Short mmCIF file of C-alpha atoms and ligand atoms in Angstrom, two decimals:
data_model
loop_
_atom_site.label_atom_id
_atom_site.label_comp_id
_atom_site.label_asym_id
_atom_site.label_seq_id
_atom_site.Cartn_x
_atom_site.Cartn_y
_atom_site.Cartn_z
CA MET A 648 -17.62 24.46 17.43
CA THR A 649 -19.62 21.78 17.79
CA LYS A 650 -17.44 19.14 19.19
CA PRO A 651 -15.26 16.58 17.37
CA VAL A 652 -16.62 13.27 17.73
CA SER A 653 -12.81 12.53 19.12
CA ASP A 654 -10.01 13.01 20.61
CA LYS A 655 -8.66 10.39 18.06
CA LYS A 656 -7.37 11.46 15.25
CA PHE A 657 -8.15 8.67 13.33
CA LEU A 658 -11.62 8.95 14.03
CA ARG A 659 -12.03 11.34 13.38
CA ALA A 660 -10.77 11.02 10.32
CA LEU A 661 -13.40 7.61 10.03
CA SER A 662 -15.98 10.14 10.72
CA GLY A 663 -15.20 12.81 7.89
CA GLU A 664 -12.74 14.92 9.14
CA VAL A 665 -9.80 15.95 6.69
CA PHE A 666 -6.96 16.89 7.96
CA ASP A 667 -3.15 18.93 6.66
CA HIS A 668 -1.73 15.83 7.84
CA PRO A 669 -3.64 12.95 7.73
CA PRO A 670 -4.37 9.78 10.32
CA ILE A 671 -1.56 7.15 9.67
CA TRP A 672 -1.38 3.44 10.48
CA LEU A 673 -0.26 -0.02 8.20
CA MET A 674 -1.24 -2.56 7.60
CA ARG A 675 0.93 -5.58 9.20
CA GLN A 676 2.90 -3.01 11.22
CA ALA A 677 3.34 -5.93 13.76
CA GLY A 678 5.70 -8.47 11.84
CA ARG A 679 8.66 -9.64 10.87
CA TYR A 680 10.73 -6.72 9.48
CA LEU A 681 10.77 -5.47 13.20
CA PRO A 682 13.79 -7.10 15.35
CA GLU A 683 11.33 -7.18 18.30
CA TYR A 684 8.47 -8.92 16.71
CA ARG A 685 11.13 -11.56 15.16
CA GLU A 686 12.69 -11.91 19.12
CA THR A 687 9.21 -12.43 20.71
CA ARG A 688 7.94 -14.10 17.48
CA ALA A 689 10.61 -17.19 18.61
CA LYS A 690 9.27 -16.82 22.33
CA ALA A 691 6.20 -18.16 21.13
CA GLY A 692 7.12 -20.71 19.73
CA SER A 693 4.65 -21.52 16.85
CA PHE A 694 2.41 -18.52 15.29
CA LEU A 695 -0.75 -19.42 16.27
CA ASN A 696 0.78 -19.70 19.86
CA LEU A 697 1.27 -16.09 19.51
CA CYS A 698 -1.69 -15.26 19.05
CA TYR A 699 -3.26 -17.29 21.30
CA THR A 700 -1.42 -16.08 24.59
CA PRO A 701 -2.44 -12.61 25.25
CA GLU A 702 1.26 -11.22 27.29
CA LEU A 703 2.29 -11.66 24.16
CA ALA A 704 -0.26 -10.78 21.49
CA VAL A 705 -0.14 -7.70 23.02
CA GLU A 706 3.52 -7.05 23.76
CA VAL A 707 4.00 -7.48 19.79
CA THR A 708 0.96 -4.69 18.57
CA LEU A 709 2.22 -2.22 21.28
CA GLN A 710 6.10 -2.87 19.59
CA PRO A 711 5.36 -0.47 16.66
CA ILE A 712 3.00 2.06 18.56
CA ARG A 713 6.29 2.15 20.89
CA ARG A 714 8.68 2.63 17.57
CA TYR A 715 6.79 4.76 16.03
CA GLY A 716 3.07 6.19 17.43
CA PHE A 717 1.02 5.26 14.34
CA ASP A 718 -2.13 6.72 15.55
CA ALA A 719 -4.45 3.67 14.78
CA SER A 720 -2.71 0.34 16.73
CA ILE A 721 -4.63 -3.71 14.76
CA LEU A 722 -4.82 -6.44 17.07
CA PHE A 723 -2.36 -8.51 16.84
CA SER A 724 -3.47 -12.27 15.68
CA ASP A 725 -5.13 -13.69 12.45
CA ILE A 726 -7.89 -14.31 10.34
CA LEU A 727 -7.54 -18.08 10.12
CA VAL A 728 -8.16 -18.03 14.31
CA VAL A 729 -11.66 -18.34 12.44
CA PRO A 730 -11.58 -21.96 11.01
CA ASP A 731 -8.95 -23.06 13.96
CA ALA A 732 -12.02 -22.71 16.07
CA LEU A 733 -14.70 -23.69 14.30
CA GLY A 734 -12.65 -26.81 14.89
CA GLN A 735 -11.00 -27.20 11.03
CA LYS A 736 -7.34 -28.18 11.61
CA VAL A 737 -4.50 -25.11 11.39
CA TRP A 738 -1.10 -24.60 11.92
CA PHE A 739 1.29 -22.28 10.63
CA GLU A 740 4.46 -24.32 8.63
CA GLU A 741 7.71 -21.94 8.83
CA GLY A 742 8.29 -20.38 6.13
CA VAL A 743 6.07 -21.61 4.19
CA GLY A 744 2.40 -19.85 5.56
CA PRO A 745 -1.01 -21.67 6.62
CA ARG A 746 -1.98 -25.20 5.98
CA LEU A 747 -5.26 -26.26 6.76
CA ASP A 748 -7.39 -30.04 6.47
CA PRO A 749 -9.04 -29.22 3.62
CA ILE A 750 -13.09 -28.90 3.54
CA THR A 751 -13.82 -29.30 -0.36
CA ASN A 752 -17.59 -30.27 -0.09
CA VAL A 753 -21.10 -30.07 2.35
CA ALA A 754 -20.45 -33.04 3.91
CA GLY A 755 -17.08 -31.67 5.41
CA LEU A 756 -18.53 -29.26 7.25
CA LYS A 757 -19.60 -31.57 9.97
CA VAL A 758 -15.98 -30.90 11.28
CA LEU A 759 -17.52 -27.25 12.34
CA ASP A 760 -19.19 -26.59 15.01
CA LYS A 761 -20.33 -23.00 15.60
CA SER A 762 -20.89 -23.22 19.57
CA ARG A 763 -17.49 -23.59 20.27
CA VAL A 764 -15.73 -19.65 18.61
CA LEU A 765 -15.95 -17.30 21.01
CA ASP A 766 -14.98 -20.15 23.90
CA HIS A 767 -11.46 -20.33 22.01
CA LEU A 768 -11.25 -16.90 20.64
CA LYS A 769 -11.01 -16.00 24.63
CA PRO A 770 -7.48 -15.19 25.05
CA VAL A 771 -8.25 -12.81 21.93
CA PHE A 772 -10.58 -10.86 23.69
CA GLU A 773 -8.60 -11.07 26.59
CA THR A 774 -5.88 -9.06 24.27
CA VAL A 775 -7.73 -6.76 23.13
CA ARG A 776 -8.96 -5.59 26.81
CA GLY A 777 -5.46 -5.58 28.01
CA LEU A 778 -4.33 -3.06 25.33
CA ARG A 779 -7.32 -1.14 25.63
CA GLN A 780 -5.43 -0.56 28.93
CA GLU A 781 -2.41 -0.66 27.49
CA LEU A 782 -1.79 2.30 24.25
CA PRO A 783 -1.75 6.03 24.88
CA LYS A 784 -5.06 7.72 24.74
CA GLU A 785 -4.59 8.89 21.65
CA THR A 786 -4.25 5.88 20.14
CA ALA A 787 -7.43 3.47 18.50
CA LEU A 788 -7.33 0.58 18.57
CA ILE A 789 -9.16 -1.40 15.26
CA GLY A 790 -10.37 -5.57 15.78
CA PHE A 791 -10.72 -7.88 12.92
CA ALA A 792 -12.06 -10.26 11.00
CA GLY A 793 -11.38 -12.04 7.42
CA ALA A 794 -14.30 -11.61 4.94
CA PRO A 795 -16.12 -14.84 4.31
CA TRP A 796 -14.84 -15.41 1.00
CA THR A 797 -11.49 -15.02 1.81
CA VAL A 798 -11.73 -17.30 4.65
CA ALA A 799 -13.80 -19.78 2.53
CA THR A 800 -10.20 -19.95 0.19
CA TYR A 801 -7.64 -21.09 2.67
CA MET A 802 -10.87 -23.73 3.99
CA VAL A 803 -11.25 -25.02 1.38
CA GLY A 804 -7.49 -25.31 -0.16
CA GLY A 805 -6.07 -25.79 2.96
CA ARG A 806 -3.33 -23.26 1.82
CA GLY A 807 -3.14 -20.01 -0.07
CA SER A 808 -2.98 -20.83 -3.58
CA PRO A 809 -2.26 -18.23 -6.82
CA ASP A 810 -6.02 -18.66 -8.00
CA GLN A 811 -8.77 -19.71 -5.09
CA GLY A 812 -8.86 -22.41 -8.07
CA ALA A 813 -10.19 -24.80 -4.83
CA ALA A 814 -12.60 -22.50 -3.31
CA LYS A 815 -13.55 -21.62 -7.00
CA ALA A 816 -14.52 -25.33 -8.05
CA TRP A 817 -17.09 -25.92 -4.85
CA ALA A 818 -18.42 -22.79 -5.71
CA TYR A 819 -19.00 -22.97 -9.03
CA GLY A 820 -19.80 -26.62 -9.14
CA ASP A 821 -22.10 -26.77 -6.12
CA PRO A 822 -23.26 -23.17 -5.24
CA ASP A 823 -26.02 -23.65 -2.68
CA GLY A 824 -23.55 -26.01 -1.04
CA PHE A 825 -20.34 -23.28 -0.54
CA GLN A 826 -23.52 -20.78 0.12
CA SER A 827 -24.09 -22.85 3.32
CA LEU A 828 -20.00 -21.97 3.76
CA ILE A 829 -20.02 -18.37 3.86
CA ASP A 830 -23.85 -18.42 5.79
CA LEU A 831 -21.03 -20.23 8.77
CA LEU A 832 -18.75 -17.65 8.68
CA THR A 833 -21.25 -14.61 8.23
CA GLU A 834 -22.11 -15.29 11.33
CA VAL A 835 -20.03 -17.44 14.05
CA THR A 836 -17.69 -13.92 11.49
CA GLY A 837 -20.59 -10.83 13.29
CA ASP A 838 -19.85 -13.29 16.53
CA TYR A 839 -16.73 -12.83 16.53
CA LEU A 840 -16.70 -8.93 15.49
CA GLU A 841 -19.19 -8.30 18.23
CA ALA A 842 -17.41 -10.07 20.65
CA GLN A 843 -14.14 -7.51 20.19
CA VAL A 844 -16.47 -4.69 19.60
CA LYS A 845 -17.42 -5.38 24.29
CA ALA A 846 -13.86 -6.36 25.04
CA GLY A 847 -13.29 -2.73 23.70
CA ALA A 848 -12.51 -2.56 19.71
CA GLU A 849 -13.38 0.94 18.18
CA VAL A 850 -13.25 -0.26 15.18
CA LEU A 851 -13.85 -3.05 13.00
CA GLN A 852 -11.52 -3.78 9.70
CA ILE A 853 -13.35 -6.75 7.58
CA PHE A 854 -9.77 -8.52 4.89
CA ASP A 855 -11.16 -9.56 1.93
CA THR A 856 -7.85 -10.61 0.48
CA TRP A 857 -9.12 -12.58 -2.40
CA ALA A 858 -12.56 -10.44 -3.29
CA GLY A 859 -10.56 -9.13 -6.94
CA SER A 860 -10.01 -12.57 -7.67
CA LEU A 861 -14.28 -13.12 -8.57
CA PRO A 862 -16.50 -12.41 -11.76
CA ALA A 863 -18.93 -10.02 -11.17
CA VAL A 864 -21.81 -12.58 -10.24
CA GLN A 865 -20.01 -14.20 -8.16
CA PHE A 866 -18.70 -11.00 -6.36
CA ARG A 867 -21.47 -9.73 -5.46
CA ARG A 868 -23.11 -13.03 -3.72
CA PHE A 869 -19.85 -14.19 -2.15
CA CYS A 870 -18.59 -10.50 -1.07
CA LEU A 871 -20.88 -7.97 -1.67
CA GLU A 872 -23.03 -9.73 0.22
CA PRO A 873 -21.94 -11.18 3.31
CA ILE A 874 -20.89 -7.35 3.67
CA LYS A 875 -23.32 -6.18 3.28
CA ALA A 876 -25.51 -8.48 6.17
CA LEU A 877 -22.65 -8.53 8.37
CA ARG A 878 -22.34 -4.47 8.68
CA ALA A 879 -25.92 -4.13 9.27
CA ARG A 880 -26.14 -6.64 12.32
CA LEU A 881 -23.21 -4.25 12.82
CA LYS A 882 -25.31 -1.37 12.78
CA LYS A 883 -27.34 -2.64 15.06
CA SER A 884 -25.41 -4.18 17.88
CA CYS A 885 -22.57 -1.82 17.58
CA PRO A 886 -24.41 1.15 15.83
CA GLU A 887 -21.19 3.55 16.98
CA VAL A 888 -17.89 1.81 15.13
CA PRO A 889 -17.35 2.37 11.94
CA VAL A 890 -16.26 -1.29 9.72
CA ILE A 891 -13.59 -0.71 7.23
CA ALA A 892 -13.07 -3.12 4.25
CA PHE A 893 -10.54 -4.20 2.75
CA PRO A 894 -12.61 -5.83 -1.30
CA LYS A 895 -8.12 -6.15 -2.52
CA GLY A 896 -8.17 -6.00 -6.17
CA ALA A 897 -11.95 -5.30 -6.46
CA GLY A 898 -10.92 -3.12 -9.37
CA ALA A 899 -14.01 -0.65 -10.71
CA ALA A 900 -16.09 -2.98 -8.47
CA TYR A 901 -15.15 -0.39 -5.04
CA GLU A 902 -17.61 1.97 -5.98
CA THR A 903 -20.58 0.11 -5.69
CA TYR A 904 -19.31 -2.33 -3.20
CA PHE A 905 -18.78 1.30 -0.81
CA LYS A 906 -22.42 2.37 -1.52
CA GLU A 907 -24.58 -1.01 -1.67
CA THR A 908 -22.21 -2.26 1.72
CA GLY A 909 -22.44 0.51 3.69
CA VAL A 910 -19.85 0.20 4.92
CA SER A 911 -17.64 3.18 6.67
CA ALA A 912 -14.76 3.70 5.34
CA ILE A 913 -13.00 1.42 2.37
CA SER A 914 -9.00 0.29 2.41
CA LEU A 915 -8.23 0.70 -1.65
CA ASP A 916 -5.32 -1.45 -2.65
CA THR A 917 -2.35 -0.66 -4.63
CA SER A 918 -3.65 -0.67 -8.55
CA VAL A 919 -6.83 1.80 -7.59
CA ASP A 920 -5.39 5.10 -9.22
CA PRO A 921 -5.92 7.91 -6.06
CA VAL A 922 -7.35 10.31 -9.14
CA TRP A 923 -10.31 8.28 -9.43
CA ALA A 924 -10.45 7.27 -5.40
CA ALA A 925 -10.97 11.00 -4.90
CA LYS A 926 -13.43 11.50 -7.41
CA VAL A 927 -15.73 7.92 -7.27
CA LEU A 928 -14.86 6.87 -4.15
CA GLN A 929 -14.53 10.19 -1.49
CA PRO A 930 -17.08 11.54 -2.00
CA ILE A 931 -19.15 8.37 -0.44
CA GLY A 932 -16.95 7.90 2.38
CA PRO A 933 -13.58 8.50 3.43
CA VAL A 934 -11.00 6.08 2.17
CA GLN A 935 -7.38 4.21 3.33
CA GLY A 936 -5.16 3.84 1.46
CA ASN A 937 -2.39 3.27 -0.85
CA LEU A 938 1.16 3.22 -0.72
CA ASP A 939 2.88 0.61 -2.61
CA PRO A 940 4.60 -1.99 -0.26
CA LEU A 941 7.37 -2.47 -2.40
CA LEU A 942 7.60 1.62 -2.48
CA LEU A 943 7.79 1.22 0.87
CA VAL A 944 10.65 -1.45 0.90
CA ALA A 945 13.05 0.35 -1.55
CA GLY A 946 12.52 4.20 0.12
CA GLY A 947 14.60 6.87 -1.24
CA SER A 948 13.34 9.59 -3.47
CA GLU A 949 10.74 7.63 -5.37
CA MET A 950 9.15 6.99 -2.01
CA ASP A 951 9.02 10.45 -1.10
CA ARG A 952 7.41 11.37 -5.16
CA ALA A 953 4.58 8.81 -4.35
CA VAL A 954 4.05 9.62 -1.02
CA ASP A 955 3.69 13.24 -2.82
CA HIS A 956 1.13 12.19 -4.84
CA LEU A 957 -0.98 10.33 -2.84
CA LEU A 958 -0.94 13.81 0.16
CA LYS A 959 -2.14 15.83 -3.05
CA THR A 960 -4.79 13.44 -4.06
CA LEU A 961 -6.52 12.24 -1.46
CA GLY A 962 -5.61 15.11 0.85
CA GLN A 963 -8.35 16.81 -0.43
CA GLY A 964 -11.13 14.77 1.42
CA PRO A 965 -11.80 12.40 4.23
CA TRP A 966 -8.63 9.53 4.43
CA ILE A 967 -6.18 7.83 6.31
CA PHE A 968 -2.68 7.15 5.19
CA ASN A 969 -2.25 3.32 4.53
CA LEU A 970 0.00 0.43 2.22
CA GLY A 971 -2.10 -1.14 -0.38
CA HIS A 972 -1.48 -4.30 1.36
CA GLY A 973 0.42 -5.40 3.97
CA ILE A 974 4.48 -4.20 4.95
CA VAL A 975 6.70 -7.07 3.90
CA PRO A 976 9.31 -8.56 5.89
CA GLN A 977 12.13 -6.82 3.90
CA ALA A 978 11.01 -3.58 4.28
CA PRO A 979 13.03 -1.44 6.01
CA PRO A 980 12.32 -0.21 9.82
CA GLU A 981 14.30 3.33 9.01
CA ASN A 982 12.03 3.49 5.83
CA VAL A 983 8.60 3.44 7.82
CA GLU A 984 10.62 6.37 9.55
CA ARG A 985 11.47 8.44 6.89
CA LEU A 986 7.71 7.22 5.54
CA ILE A 987 5.82 8.78 8.96
CA LYS A 988 7.54 12.00 9.16
CA ARG A 989 6.88 12.87 5.55
CA VAL A 990 3.63 12.52 6.02
CA ARG A 991 3.23 13.81 9.31
CA GLY A 992 4.98 16.85 7.67
O1 LIG B 1265 -1.46 -5.97 10.90
C1 LIG B 1265 -1.03 -5.94 11.62
O2 LIG B 1265 0.14 -6.28 11.96
C2 LIG B 1265 -1.73 -7.74 12.48
C3 LIG B 1265 -1.79 -8.60 12.05
C4 LIG B 1265 -2.04 -9.77 11.20
C5 LIG B 1265 -1.71 -10.87 10.77
N1 LIG B 1265 -2.26 -11.29 9.49
C6 LIG B 1265 -0.29 -11.12 11.33
C7 LIG B 1265 0.32 -11.91 10.41
C8 LIG B 1265 -3.20 -9.21 10.35
C9 LIG B 1265 -4.78 -8.25 10.73
C10 LIG B 1265 -3.68 -10.76 9.56
C11 LIG B 1265 -4.12 -10.83 7.95
C12 LIG B 1265 -3.85 -11.90 7.40
N2 LIG B 1265 -4.04 -12.89 7.91
C13 LIG B 1265 -4.89 -11.49 6.18
C14 LIG B 1265 -5.66 -10.54 5.63
C15 LIG B 1265 -4.83 -9.77 4.42
C16 LIG B 1265 -3.46 -9.79 4.55
O3 LIG B 1265 -2.67 -9.84 4.44
O4 LIG B 1265 -3.33 -10.76 2.89
C17 LIG B 1265 -4.63 -13.37 5.54
C18 LIG B 1265 -5.27 -13.61 3.69
C19 LIG B 1265 -4.15 -14.02 7.00
C20 LIG B 1265 -3.38 -15.61 6.74
C21 LIG B 1265 -1.90 -15.42 6.31
N3 LIG B 1265 -1.37 -15.42 8.25
C22 LIG B 1265 -1.09 -16.13 5.63
C23 LIG B 1265 -0.97 -16.43 4.18
C24 LIG B 1265 -0.26 -15.71 6.84
C25 LIG B 1265 1.58 -16.30 5.05
C26 LIG B 1265 2.39 -15.56 5.05
C27 LIG B 1265 3.22 -14.47 5.21
O5 LIG B 1265 3.21 -13.33 5.43
O6 LIG B 1265 3.92 -15.26 6.26
C28 LIG B 1265 0.13 -15.44 7.71
C29 LIG B 1265 0.89 -15.33 9.00
C30 LIG B 1265 0.89 -14.22 9.68
N4 LIG B 1265 -0.36 -13.04 9.82
C31 LIG B 1265 2.13 -13.18 9.88
C32 LIG B 1265 1.76 -12.23 10.52
C33 LIG B 1265 2.64 -10.98 11.07
C34 LIG B 1265 3.65 -13.91 9.61
C35 LIG B 1265 3.78 -15.85 10.42
C36 LIG B 1265 5.05 -15.34 11.49
O7 LIG B 1265 5.30 -14.25 12.00
O8 LIG B 1265 5.77 -16.74 11.66
#
């Protein structure tokens, strides 16, 4: 028998192994649905302070691992630490969400300084190092960053928006100027992810939450191409580290995106039919997903049925159990317990 790539189930699934019971972790598994998170969050004061205080960031990362023993742990941070590190003003308004001083044209890029990024993000790397020491030996550590397009939507809009209108206005009005923001983000995101690997991250996930809002031509230019370039760079600098991409809302484009970017695995949003994914995506590589986070809120037999359907359809190929998007604050912790029991059989 050949030796498995790792003792860690999550890493083995990423290298193509199929299990009777897949490995499981949940996007946003550290967060407000957990009382212990809310307690540490209150101690930290601001959300960014929590992200930049290694001792507290390690603590909240470990909380869901202690409670549930997930197969993977994701570094606690946020995708918006990158614009913060570049020198854009970023803050989180309590009960509202992220706010930034918007940058809406090429002239606005002057405030950004890529030379300060890695220095500013040192506390994040210290969190990664701390986690590698504290995590149980069977738990894999995921580092992450936002995709250039999604991070740009916040940098240009100055906040979350339902239609990413501000970023689109720039991308359509001055595509080459907007490309310079995407190029800058692609470069610093590469630096940032490489530094997370040096500090001990074993897998990387790239979150492209707003990939679904662009038409095909701009999707290729601003979502697919930057991830293809990032993937090629990481393949050279850290060939052994798997990269998972989450192009939320990409629909039928999931297939070409998966093939052309060359990422190791793809994370499915809630809208992707698992029957289609098993037929079209799993032959390309491992998939991750995709229980509706609101079924986790509902719980009960409806959730059980949906979990069983996923086990039946995606369970025949390489697969990591996850949600189709992050856990929401209303999710009852006991439903997470029930979900894990169901998946682990
Ligand atoms: O998954 C994890 O447990 C790791 C931590 C993590 C957070 N944000 C913590 C967080 C990760 C991987 C992210 C990614 C992120 N951040 C994304 C991409 C994935 C997605 O969910 O779509 C995006 C778009 C952001 C930007 C962001 N951060 C928004 C829009 C918000 C406000 C919305 C909200 O849920 O409050 C945040 C804040 C945030 N990031 C919180 C957490 C736990 C809640 C803030 C708090 O505790 O006060």
